[in-house]
XYZ file of C-alpha atoms in Angstrom:
752
model
C 0.144 -0.136 0.008
C 1.599 3.244 -0.896
C 2.269 5.741 2.051
C -0.339 8.182 2.693
C 0.586 11.294 4.688
C -2.871 12.220 5.216
C -4.109 10.958 8.799
C -7.377 8.865 8.392
C -10.036 9.784 11.109
C -9.676 7.140 14.047
C -11.979 7.421 17.174
C -10.095 6.135 20.170
C -11.842 4.231 22.660
C -11.595 6.956 25.417
C -12.016 10.362 23.670
C -9.371 13.033 24.303
C -12.102 15.110 26.210
C -12.330 12.498 29.105
C -10.471 13.068 32.274
C -9.802 9.548 33.641
C -6.856 8.661 36.158
C -3.962 7.507 34.009
C -0.136 8.161 35.060
C -0.993 7.156 38.718
C 1.880 5.886 41.245
C 0.182 2.438 41.414
C -0.224 2.112 37.632
C 3.768 3.079 37.077
C 5.043 0.948 40.100
C 3.244 -2.256 38.914
C 4.341 -1.677 35.402
C 7.986 -1.292 36.251
C 7.879 -4.520 38.648
C 6.053 -6.442 35.799
C 8.808 -5.123 33.424
C 11.459 -6.549 35.532
C 9.812 -9.784 35.713
C 9.396 -10.310 32.345
C 12.596 -8.892 31.478
C 14.237 -11.613 33.440
C 12.213 -14.172 31.848
C 12.905 -12.838 28.401
C 16.743 -12.779 29.218
C 16.632 -16.552 29.997
C 14.850 -17.263 26.973
C 16.978 -15.084 24.480
C 20.190 -16.961 26.187
C 18.594 -20.330 25.784
C 17.267 -20.127 21.949
C 18.089 -16.366 21.006
C 14.265 -15.547 20.913
C 11.920 -13.652 22.840
C 8.011 -13.095 22.347
C 6.350 -9.501 22.788
C 5.559 -9.282 26.534
C 2.653 -6.642 25.967
C -0.134 -8.641 26.154
C 0.662 -10.889 29.407
C 1.624 -7.612 31.244
C -1.558 -6.174 30.217
C -3.727 -9.225 31.334
C -1.720 -9.519 34.522
C -2.370 -5.624 35.220
C -6.045 -6.095 34.616
C -6.144 -9.147 37.075
C -4.238 -7.455 39.928
C -6.089 -4.255 39.469
C -9.376 -6.444 39.746
C -8.053 -8.199 42.775
C -7.350 -4.880 44.617
C -10.826 -3.607 43.804
C -12.374 -6.868 45.409
C -10.319 -5.919 48.602
C -12.176 -2.471 48.666
C -9.810 -0.455 46.543
C -10.420 1.783 43.574
C -11.231 0.169 40.425
C -8.536 0.918 37.687
C -9.088 2.739 34.480
C -8.250 1.464 30.955
C -5.747 4.357 30.821
C -3.945 2.978 34.015
C -3.771 -0.232 32.675
C -2.323 0.965 29.392
C 0.125 2.994 31.395
C 1.223 -0.342 33.073
C 1.752 -2.250 30.102
C 3.777 0.365 28.586
C 6.014 0.391 31.413
C 6.086 -3.334 31.861
C 6.939 -4.034 28.105
C 10.403 -2.357 28.158
C 11.732 -5.322 29.967
C 11.376 -7.612 27.266
C 13.239 -5.525 24.616
C 16.116 -4.768 26.877
C 16.461 -8.290 27.829
C 16.968 -9.223 24.013
C 19.439 -6.620 23.117
C 21.505 -7.288 26.193
C 21.244 -11.123 25.760
C 22.237 -10.879 22.090
C 25.402 -8.738 22.608
C 26.719 -8.623 26.179
C 27.734 -12.548 26.365
C 29.897 -11.737 23.560
C 32.268 -9.965 25.948
C 33.006 -13.228 27.659
C 33.500 -15.019 24.281
C 35.923 -12.477 23.525
C 37.987 -12.992 26.564
C 36.755 -10.159 28.768
C 34.966 -10.389 32.053
C 31.179 -9.496 32.068
C 31.629 -6.465 34.230
C 28.313 -5.245 35.977
C 28.909 -1.401 35.221
C 29.489 -2.282 31.564
C 26.169 -4.339 31.319
C 24.152 -1.839 33.185
C 25.653 1.116 31.338
C 24.806 -0.282 27.912
C 21.390 -1.346 28.994
C 20.444 2.065 30.510
C 21.866 4.033 27.697
C 20.608 1.913 24.836
C 17.079 1.719 26.181
C 16.558 5.180 26.698
C 17.969 6.193 23.481
C 16.026 3.922 21.500
C 12.746 5.436 23.097
C 13.810 9.055 22.749
C 14.800 8.408 19.146
C 11.180 7.121 18.568
C 9.414 9.988 19.829
C 9.753 12.341 17.193
C 8.433 9.629 14.736
C 5.416 8.955 16.628
C 3.043 10.890 14.434
C 4.447 9.708 11.037
C 4.470 5.880 12.121
C 1.448 5.594 14.277
C -0.978 8.396 13.437
C -0.469 9.133 9.723
C 0.495 5.522 8.583
C -2.061 3.878 10.922
C -3.652 1.905 7.952
C -0.257 0.638 6.542
C 1.430 -0.192 9.646
C -0.764 -2.423 11.569
C 1.391 -3.187 14.719
C -0.156 -6.496 15.221
C 0.829 -7.024 18.877
C -0.022 -3.214 19.679
C -3.665 -3.890 18.058
C -4.219 -6.952 19.978
C -3.342 -5.287 23.252
C -5.758 -2.530 22.748
C -8.239 -5.225 21.992
C -7.453 -7.015 25.218
C -7.650 -3.497 27.169
C -11.005 -2.710 25.749
C -12.594 -6.201 26.260
C -11.396 -5.639 30.151
C -12.410 -2.205 30.529
C -14.189 -1.270 33.929
C -17.088 0.275 34.587
C -15.719 3.934 34.887
C -13.754 3.525 31.619
C -16.735 2.200 29.767
C -18.854 5.166 31.016
C -16.266 7.565 29.532
C -16.368 5.588 26.255
C -20.032 5.735 26.156
C -20.354 1.943 26.146
C -22.614 -0.191 28.414
C -22.015 -3.603 29.557
C -23.916 -5.745 31.883
C -22.720 -7.499 34.600
C -22.800 -11.119 33.613
C -22.779 -10.280 30.045
C -20.707 -12.351 27.375
C -18.121 -9.907 27.306
C -17.616 -9.550 30.813
C -17.258 -13.658 31.464
C -14.901 -13.383 28.316
C -12.575 -10.889 30.177
C -12.275 -13.258 33.139
C -11.935 -16.361 31.199
C -8.957 -14.842 29.176
C -7.209 -13.954 32.493
C -7.917 -17.246 33.922
C -6.201 -18.975 30.894
C -3.086 -16.937 31.072
C -2.653 -17.362 34.594
C -3.337 -21.007 34.491
C -0.708 -21.260 31.537
C 1.699 -19.250 33.857
C 1.225 -21.547 36.877
C 1.091 -24.834 34.948
C 4.546 -23.758 32.988
C 6.048 -22.725 36.420
C 5.210 -26.060 38.134
C 6.001 -28.118 35.301
C 9.391 -26.653 34.872
C 10.314 -26.931 38.471
C 9.046 -30.513 38.658
C 11.094 -31.420 35.787
C 14.374 -29.826 36.349
C 14.456 -28.800 40.372
C 12.782 -32.060 41.481
C 14.109 -34.432 38.439
C 10.686 -35.578 37.895
C 11.937 -36.374 34.464
C 14.302 -35.968 31.753
C 14.453 -32.167 30.508
C 15.686 -33.431 27.064
C 14.860 -36.624 25.218
C 17.689 -37.431 22.753
C 18.130 -40.165 20.176
C 21.430 -40.879 18.550
C 21.612 -43.026 15.446
C 23.965 -45.528 14.384
C 25.315 -46.481 10.885
C 24.582 -45.593 8.046
C 23.731 -42.265 9.512
C 26.369 -42.237 12.292
C 26.574 -39.301 14.346
C 23.154 -38.273 13.506
C 20.716 -37.294 16.476
C 17.444 -35.873 17.009
C 16.287 -34.663 20.184
C 14.066 -32.056 21.942
C 14.123 -29.943 25.216
C 10.590 -30.843 26.542
C 9.896 -27.545 28.140
C 6.779 -25.425 27.984
C 8.279 -22.277 26.899
C 9.421 -23.325 23.726
C 6.293 -25.003 22.649
C 4.689 -21.490 23.590
C 7.137 -19.828 21.233
C 6.583 -22.120 18.456
C 2.615 -21.604 19.059
C 3.073 -17.904 18.935
C 5.326 -17.307 15.968
C 3.170 -19.760 13.806
C 4.011 -23.011 11.749
C 5.951 -21.270 8.894
C 8.671 -19.876 11.008
C 8.690 -22.707 13.487
C 9.130 -25.600 10.790
C 11.598 -23.488 8.647
C 13.697 -23.228 11.937
C 13.348 -26.966 12.655
C 14.399 -27.504 9.129
C 17.843 -25.742 9.585
C 18.290 -27.985 12.864
C 17.303 -31.142 10.721
C 20.112 -30.043 8.037
C 22.883 -29.732 10.696
C 22.078 -32.772 12.778
C 20.963 -35.224 10.208
C 23.090 -34.255 7.148
C 26.044 -32.003 8.051
C 27.339 -33.450 11.310
C 26.956 -37.268 9.881
C 28.689 -35.964 6.730
C 31.627 -34.450 8.689
C 31.899 -37.957 10.691
C 31.707 -39.730 7.504
C 34.504 -38.107 5.738
C 36.689 -37.256 8.659
C 36.746 -40.682 10.362
C 39.610 -41.905 8.827
C 41.845 -38.807 9.390
C 44.694 -39.280 11.692
C 45.283 -35.670 12.788
C 42.676 -33.127 13.965
C 41.268 -31.129 11.198
C 41.498 -27.346 12.123
C 39.551 -25.578 13.731
C 38.870 -28.665 15.908
C 41.418 -29.736 18.085
C 40.231 -33.701 18.532
C 40.292 -36.438 15.995
C 36.910 -36.380 14.199
C 36.497 -40.452 15.108
C 36.451 -39.272 18.615
C 34.187 -36.632 18.616
C 30.651 -36.947 19.704
C 27.783 -34.742 17.528
C 27.999 -32.013 19.870
C 31.762 -32.061 19.539
C 31.495 -31.660 15.877
C 28.746 -29.141 15.945
C 31.006 -26.994 18.332
C 34.002 -27.366 16.232
C 32.732 -26.786 12.611
C 28.797 -26.637 12.185
C 28.689 -23.440 14.615
C 30.901 -21.685 12.036
C 28.506 -22.825 9.036
C 25.652 -21.670 11.200
C 27.359 -18.553 11.940
C 27.896 -17.754 7.961
C 24.310 -18.769 7.355
C 22.901 -16.297 9.998
C 25.022 -13.314 8.829
C 24.182 -13.825 5.341
C 20.620 -14.341 5.808
C 20.531 -11.264 8.141
C 22.026 -9.000 5.675
C 19.805 -10.348 2.788
C 16.899 -9.502 4.908
C 18.156 -6.089 5.378
C 18.810 -5.387 1.823
C 15.118 -6.747 1.115
C 14.077 -4.052 3.725
C 15.970 -1.137 2.191
C 12.614 0.357 0.450
C 11.174 0.102 4.066
C 14.285 1.948 5.397
C 14.218 4.589 2.941
C 10.467 5.066 3.525
C 10.860 5.118 7.172
C 13.750 7.418 7.070
C 11.799 10.062 5.160
C 8.774 9.798 7.278
C 11.078 10.097 10.395
C 12.686 13.115 9.353
C 9.399 14.782 8.048
C 7.747 14.121 11.020
C 10.251 15.757 13.385
C 8.386 18.950 12.628
C 5.279 17.675 13.269
C 6.272 16.210 16.617
C 6.948 19.599 17.888
C 3.633 20.802 16.825
C 1.849 17.794 18.330
C 3.884 18.629 21.665
C 2.020 22.024 21.607
C -1.457 20.764 20.752
C -4.213 21.242 23.124
C -5.729 17.686 22.646
C -4.405 15.308 25.263
C -4.071 12.408 22.761
C -1.788 14.635 20.668
C 0.880 15.459 23.293
C 4.273 14.207 23.030
C 7.358 14.940 24.905
C 8.665 18.481 23.615
C 11.387 17.698 20.861
C 13.783 20.228 22.604
C 13.896 17.746 25.693
C 14.349 14.757 23.300
C 17.299 16.264 21.661
C 18.910 17.493 24.950
C 18.552 13.962 26.200
C 19.903 12.037 23.014
C 22.862 14.560 22.996
C 23.501 13.817 26.703
C 23.189 9.984 26.198
C 25.963 10.285 23.338
C 28.251 12.422 25.814
C 27.815 9.920 28.392
C 28.688 7.167 25.898
C 31.982 9.036 24.929
C 33.407 9.620 28.383
C 32.179 6.171 29.972
C 35.279 4.057 31.003
C 33.800 0.596 31.032
C 32.486 1.188 27.416
C 36.197 1.904 26.141
C 34.461 4.322 23.544
C 35.752 6.902 21.309
C 34.155 10.120 19.378
C 33.947 7.936 16.131
C 32.229 5.112 18.034
C 29.632 7.509 19.573
C 29.019 9.186 16.358
C 28.492 5.442 14.804
C 25.928 5.065 17.587
C 23.948 8.071 17.046
C 23.962 7.508 13.106
C 23.002 3.954 13.259
C 20.876 4.251 16.342
C 18.588 6.663 14.521
C 18.639 4.527 11.194
C 17.895 1.193 12.839
C 15.594 2.743 15.359
C 13.624 4.076 12.363
C 13.769 0.815 10.410
C 12.709 -1.315 13.849
C 9.782 0.879 14.109
C 8.603 0.196 10.671
C 9.283 -3.455 10.639
C 7.548 -3.952 13.970
C 4.369 -2.180 12.338
C 4.578 -4.566 9.488
C 5.499 -8.145 11.204
C 5.236 -7.323 14.888
C 7.717 -7.334 17.552
C 8.471 -11.236 17.831
C 9.396 -11.150 14.392
C 11.538 -8.131 14.052
C 15.002 -8.973 13.031
C 16.740 -6.940 15.606
C 19.745 -9.183 15.673
C 20.339 -8.712 11.701
C 20.432 -4.935 12.478
C 23.033 -5.458 15.234
C 24.882 -7.840 12.698
C 24.990 -4.819 10.020
C 25.753 -2.430 12.794
C 28.944 -4.460 13.660
C 29.955 -5.363 10.140
C 30.151 -1.677 9.197
C 31.577 -0.733 12.263
C 34.442 -3.245 12.365
C 35.284 -2.609 8.617
C 35.468 1.039 9.580
C 38.047 0.272 12.384
C 39.964 -2.004 9.855
C 40.229 0.689 7.352
C 41.553 3.149 10.359
C 44.156 0.399 11.525
C 42.180 -0.194 14.955
C 42.708 -3.955 15.197
C 43.280 -6.465 17.964
C 41.776 -6.855 21.412
C 41.696 -3.367 22.866
C 38.967 -2.482 19.950
C 36.793 -5.472 20.656
C 34.947 -3.844 23.530
C 34.606 -0.393 21.557
C 33.180 -2.223 18.769
C 30.623 -4.459 20.849
C 29.481 -1.512 22.627
C 28.567 0.352 19.592
C 26.633 -2.636 18.317
C 25.198 -3.258 21.810
C 23.758 0.006 22.192
C 22.460 0.230 18.773
C 20.848 -3.347 19.045
C 18.933 -2.198 22.502
C 17.791 1.151 21.027
C 16.323 -0.569 17.862
C 14.813 -3.127 20.004
C 13.099 -0.799 22.366
C 12.118 1.536 19.551
C 10.064 -1.167 18.087
C 8.364 -1.884 21.527
C 7.923 1.624 22.086
C 6.184 1.912 18.780
C 3.837 -1.092 19.601
C 2.894 0.781 22.911
C 2.236 3.898 21.336
C -0.138 2.020 18.899
C -2.106 0.626 21.760
C -2.332 3.924 23.342
C -3.384 5.532 20.053
C -6.314 2.950 19.939
C -7.553 3.198 23.405
C -6.874 6.867 23.740
C -3.902 7.076 26.025
C -1.725 10.231 26.651
C 1.337 9.859 24.623
C 3.544 11.963 26.552
C 2.613 9.731 29.663
C 3.202 6.603 27.747
C 6.785 8.121 26.959
C 7.262 8.933 30.581
C 6.547 5.282 31.531
C 8.271 3.524 29.229
C 11.392 5.671 30.091
C 10.994 4.809 33.759
C 10.368 0.943 32.731
C 13.452 0.851 30.645
C 15.659 2.522 33.278
C 14.433 0.128 36.029
C 15.017 -3.089 33.910
C 18.100 -2.166 32.789
C 19.369 -2.028 36.401
C 18.101 -5.218 37.269
C 18.902 -7.350 34.216
C 22.545 -6.950 34.481
C 22.907 -8.511 37.938
C 20.606 -11.116 36.734
C 22.871 -11.809 33.614
C 25.776 -12.115 36.021
C 24.012 -14.631 38.273
C 22.812 -16.941 35.399
C 26.573 -16.899 34.251
C 27.822 -17.693 37.756
C 25.214 -20.534 38.363
C 26.605 -22.144 35.278
C 30.269 -21.376 35.317
C 32.404 -24.613 35.936
C 36.010 -24.282 37.293
C 37.831 -27.334 35.327
C 41.145 -28.365 36.943
C 43.907 -27.304 34.532
C 45.735 -30.550 34.576
C 42.425 -32.059 32.760
C 42.927 -29.403 29.835
C 46.407 -27.891 29.896
C 48.529 -29.987 31.687
C 52.280 -28.891 32.412
C 51.678 -25.320 31.519
C 53.242 -22.618 33.629
C 53.263 -18.855 33.405
C 55.192 -16.220 35.057
C 52.580 -15.497 37.906
C 54.884 -11.960 39.037
C 53.767 -10.436 35.806
C 49.906 -11.185 36.456
C 48.158 -8.195 38.088
C 44.572 -9.227 38.056
C 43.403 -11.479 40.920
C 40.083 -13.549 41.222
C 38.510 -16.084 43.459
C 35.929 -19.088 42.490
C 32.368 -17.840 42.226
C 29.274 -19.964 42.406
C 28.851 -23.539 43.959
C 32.586 -24.299 43.598
C 33.340 -21.547 45.780
C 32.661 -23.149 49.024
C 35.286 -26.140 48.296
C 38.107 -23.305 47.345
C 38.342 -20.003 48.896
C 42.006 -18.941 47.532
C 42.587 -15.845 45.553
C 44.339 -16.778 42.465
C 46.258 -14.608 39.752
C 44.424 -14.294 36.350
C 45.887 -15.303 32.938
C 44.022 -15.008 29.838
C 45.361 -17.490 27.228
C 44.878 -16.387 23.656
C 46.005 -19.601 21.795
C 45.414 -22.943 21.654
C 48.877 -24.242 22.147
C 49.028 -27.043 24.908
C 45.247 -26.365 25.914
C 42.234 -24.389 24.866
C 42.137 -20.478 25.111
C 40.199 -18.603 27.580
C 40.354 -17.381 31.400
C 42.810 -19.289 33.629
C 43.145 -19.191 37.429
C 46.972 -19.339 38.347
C 48.718 -19.987 41.819
C 51.460 -18.096 43.141
C 53.906 -20.527 41.902
C 52.735 -20.100 38.114
C 51.123 -23.557 37.849
C 47.784 -23.410 36.335
C 44.715 -24.152 38.681
C 41.519 -23.815 36.773
C 40.217 -23.188 33.388
C 37.173 -20.679 34.147
C 34.394 -22.110 31.683
C 31.593 -19.867 31.793
C 27.935 -20.358 32.315
C 27.119 -18.588 28.799
C 28.380 -20.474 25.871
C 30.566 -22.670 27.982
C 31.645 -26.267 26.871
C 32.018 -28.112 29.915
C 28.646 -29.455 31.668
C 30.111 -31.322 34.596
C 31.977 -30.254 37.666
C 34.649 -32.093 39.264
C 32.290 -33.616 41.804
C 30.026 -34.933 38.899
C 27.418 -32.600 39.213
C 25.640 -31.747 35.863
C 25.609 -28.066 34.793
C 22.895 -26.253 32.489
C 24.704 -23.949 29.909
C 23.383 -21.397 28.016
C 24.142 -21.292 24.144
C 23.650 -17.439 23.648
C 23.561 -18.184 19.748
C 23.161 -14.501 18.718
C 26.225 -13.512 21.114
C 28.418 -15.993 19.613
C 27.727 -14.821 16.097
C 28.373 -11.224 17.154
C 31.761 -12.275 18.770
C 32.521 -14.329 15.367
C 32.122 -11.180 13.496
C 34.239 -8.904 15.611
C 36.937 -11.504 16.003
C 36.917 -12.429 12.387
C 37.295 -8.871 11.094
C 39.376 -7.144 13.486
C 41.805 -10.212 13.913
C 41.156 -11.991 10.745
C 41.043 -15.364 12.623
C 37.641 -16.509 11.249
C 37.650 -20.016 9.500
C 36.376 -18.309 6.523
C 35.970 -21.622 4.364
C 33.324 -22.910 6.942
C 31.579 -19.365 7.129
C 31.403 -19.447 3.313
C 29.877 -22.582 3.291
C 27.229 -21.324 5.695
C 26.810 -18.114 3.253
C 26.091 -20.224 0.394
C 23.303 -22.139 2.350
C 21.493 -18.819 2.885
C 22.416 -17.619 -0.820
C 21.050 -21.003 -2.287
C 17.464 -20.656 -0.122
C 17.291 -17.085 -1.534
C 17.801 -18.265 -4.991
C 15.001 -20.817 -4.530
C 12.782 -17.946 -3.391
C 12.702 -19.011 0.490
C 13.642 -16.394 2.876
C 16.916 -17.618 4.854
C 17.006 -16.101 7.812
C 14.798 -18.308 10.096
C 16.355 -21.401 8.281
C 19.632 -20.314 9.121
C 19.109 -19.694 12.905
C 17.915 -23.265 12.813
C 21.379 -24.423 11.291
C 23.033 -22.544 14.012
C 20.791 -23.518 17.005
C 21.022 -27.149 18.595
C 18.035 -29.279 17.413
C 16.860 -30.005 20.743
C 15.997 -26.189 20.824
C 14.283 -25.803 17.493
C 12.220 -29.016 17.341
C 10.075 -28.289 20.499
C 9.433 -24.936 18.760
C 8.386 -26.763 15.677
C 5.945 -28.690 17.837
C 4.356 -25.660 19.067
C 4.183 -24.560 15.250
C 2.106 -27.632 14.677
C -0.228 -27.388 17.319
C -1.025 -23.675 16.083
C -1.189 -25.204 12.660
C -3.718 -27.958 13.891
C -5.765 -25.430 15.841
C -6.057 -22.866 13.202
C -6.833 -25.497 10.497
C -9.775 -26.877 12.881
C -11.043 -23.360 13.882
C -10.908 -21.813 10.178
C -13.729 -24.326 9.329
C -16.269 -22.894 12.044
C -19.004 -20.766 10.748
C -17.572 -17.647 12.537
C -14.475 -18.033 10.234
C -16.309 -18.537 7.119
C -16.473 -14.717 5.945
C -12.979 -14.065 7.070
C -9.993 -13.626 4.554
C -6.637 -15.086 5.267
C -5.210 -11.705 6.947
C -8.302 -11.550 9.234
C -7.871 -15.597 10.089
C -4.504 -15.138 11.142
C -5.216 -12.242 13.190
C -7.985 -14.021 14.946
C -5.432 -17.009 15.663
C -3.101 -14.281 17.137
C -5.882 -13.307 19.699
C -6.818 -16.916 20.451
C -7.312 -18.550 23.715
C -4.172 -20.592 22.610
C -1.933 -17.514 22.214
C -2.907 -16.573 25.712
C -2.034 -20.200 27.061
C 1.246 -20.295 25.129
C 2.061 -16.684 26.689
C 1.462 -18.151 29.833
C 3.599 -21.062 29.239
C 6.575 -18.921 27.970
C 6.339 -16.452 31.098
C 5.982 -19.592 33.722
C 8.651 -21.730 32.156
C 11.150 -19.004 31.717
C 10.553 -17.688 35.048
C 11.037 -21.090 36.573
C 14.385 -21.205 34.557
C 15.436 -17.997 36.485
C 14.544 -19.758 40.025
C 16.087 -22.906 39.015
C 19.329 -21.029 37.933
C 19.564 -19.235 41.232
C 18.726 -22.187 43.508
C 21.100 -24.190 41.637
C 23.860 -22.004 42.674
C 22.705 -21.726 46.370
C 21.001 -25.089 47.144
C 23.859 -27.449 45.688
C 23.261 -29.974 48.360
C 19.453 -30.279 47.455
C 20.202 -30.409 43.896
C 22.766 -33.192 44.172
C 20.446 -35.047 46.407
C 17.554 -34.890 44.085
C 20.096 -35.861 41.134
C 21.334 -39.250 43.148
C 17.833 -40.005 44.054
C 16.324 -39.706 40.502
C 19.260 -41.562 38.951
C 18.822 -44.443 41.342
C 14.998 -44.668 41.540
C 13.277 -42.663 38.765
C 12.837 -44.477 35.317
C 11.290 -41.170 34.018
C 15.024 -39.719 34.601
C 17.246 -42.374 34.097
C 17.367 -45.547 32.591
C 16.888 -47.374 29.217
C 13.335 -46.050 28.727
C 13.784 -42.432 30.246
C 13.690 -40.566 27.167
C 10.578 -42.196 26.038
C 8.950 -41.798 29.434
C 9.673 -38.257 29.518
C 7.601 -37.631 26.605
C 4.536 -38.523 28.514
C 4.305 -35.165 30.576
C 5.421 -33.186 27.694
C 2.727 -34.788 25.648
C 0.026 -33.638 28.357
C 0.929 -29.814 28.035
C 1.088 -30.159 24.307
C -2.560 -31.676 24.086
C -3.995 -29.206 26.571
C -2.703 -26.366 24.493
C -4.455 -27.741 21.403
C -7.558 -28.439 23.434
C -7.639 -24.967 24.904
C -6.783 -23.266 21.218
C -9.941 -25.192 19.737
C -13.038 -22.613 19.657
C -16.766 -23.347 19.853
C -18.889 -22.979 16.886
C -21.023 -19.385 16.940
C -23.764 -19.050 14.538
């Protein structure tokens, strides 16, 4: 549809002349708290599989329910505008979590420590910058182009808020809804479904992992003629929920990429390399001695990285018309934003443009002088340019495909490619510029992610009749608070999964001159109880005699431990035999490859180019390669359960589309109806409950180590669902129960 600068008349649910409570302390505080909670769960999800799902609708439903409970206890009922403020403040956590989870773990992969000051600075500055850059574009993107840019999650969230509007709000809107009516009962049922899914996901995950009720990964490895081939699934509720929401097309495409890796590439490498008598670089073991996971780590990860990078860049090039259109609209809208800020109508008021400009310049100044970011003036200018470019792109693409499908990581990849190439041309190579390049990419990634979320929230507010200026204040508060809490959570997740590997196992006989080492460290996490000594830190940058990485060194110069991080680490067992859950952080690995590969020219380009050609071939065949490429990179145990969720969505939609109420709907309207269905609410509950359980499990595993060890010993000895020859098959029984429940809830009743 061509761009139409003339705003079409839209009547918001609450008229501009209404005077309802909106920016109240309780609404803001609840939104900030919910933003922290969903930010934590989203951070866990992005570290596991590189994906998040928009938190706007779950936050809105929870806010409606909690305010309803408060009213029953004698408090004042909430207004729809208060609920809008709560969901606006609460949605910031998810977008921040995505940006941090995609970029910050790359610090460790590049050989640096995950410093809390750096993580918090990147989160705060990137989050605030993205929101401020979106404000001048509100009128162009949200109001003038409202027929062209649908903002699906924002529109759906507005429908949820209107369906649950209280008596006060309905009176202001001129709507009458009888107590006990179908609409009233529908609002209660929707809240019950999402909270039921949340509780079930939480209990399932805790019983599964903390209490060792059944195996959390069902895996089947094949023999000849498909030697080293394997197929498995992490049987968790959150991944099924993700697959249901993103839909069958993307879910199946991602799983297809995993099938290529685990049932073709890995067996092929095993077949051709089994007779080699020397390790094949970049691997350090003989291929005949490698497990499927070893082959993936040594070779397939680089192929997947090349595929994702190429797929992201092709996706970006395909979006160039939208980029250009969005840039023109954004620049044209700046003048309109200043006019709107002075408008008399409540629903047309933005934060004044002069304060937006001052805020952006202040953030750039802080970025330039902040020591933990290792920034220089050129890097700050690149953030300003790329930040505005991709904030505009993100807002526009969010309007077209929604937050969950917005290729933010592709924008981060493009930013890093351009930044690293500029650094290379200027001769800025080596480790000292790693953090500078990563800081540029991280802040731009977070800014773009938050700009898209801000756009969704402003679309919701536009439809329900919120005051844009107050929404903008709310999301600024929510982003700031979430950024402060996500940094410590990221470090805690890493510490809980960190393994201190005795150096004698991985780098025997190596000694260093300890007198030249100035940095010191102690063991963190569960192993700290058995060793409280202070060691010197040595960062090994080659693979001679042992793997590269961070080592703890005694005063005599002998290596004591290899520090294997919880995020993207390779050692899954502690010296006492305790199993450790690691986080793959797939997008962060890709980003580290780009930085190191360009600045140090150390990338195994042959493998990377194999991956590039996978994406090129798919695009030549008319298939969009980005989702498939992500599947090539991710473990199949992560993408297969996403495909299960997509299959449930396909089956439910296919059945529902045959009902009388769907007969007159076109394809786009049927998809939109599926996005607002009961199944989507239950899937959102699964995601929130399962992911939050993951946070709880990660924290308790680092504190209640004796309990975890006791449960593991009991399960291995007495629980056939956890250990034994039939454990993989038996573990599918509880998993099948939550999958079938999702399908049953997603089915609709005929209406005539």
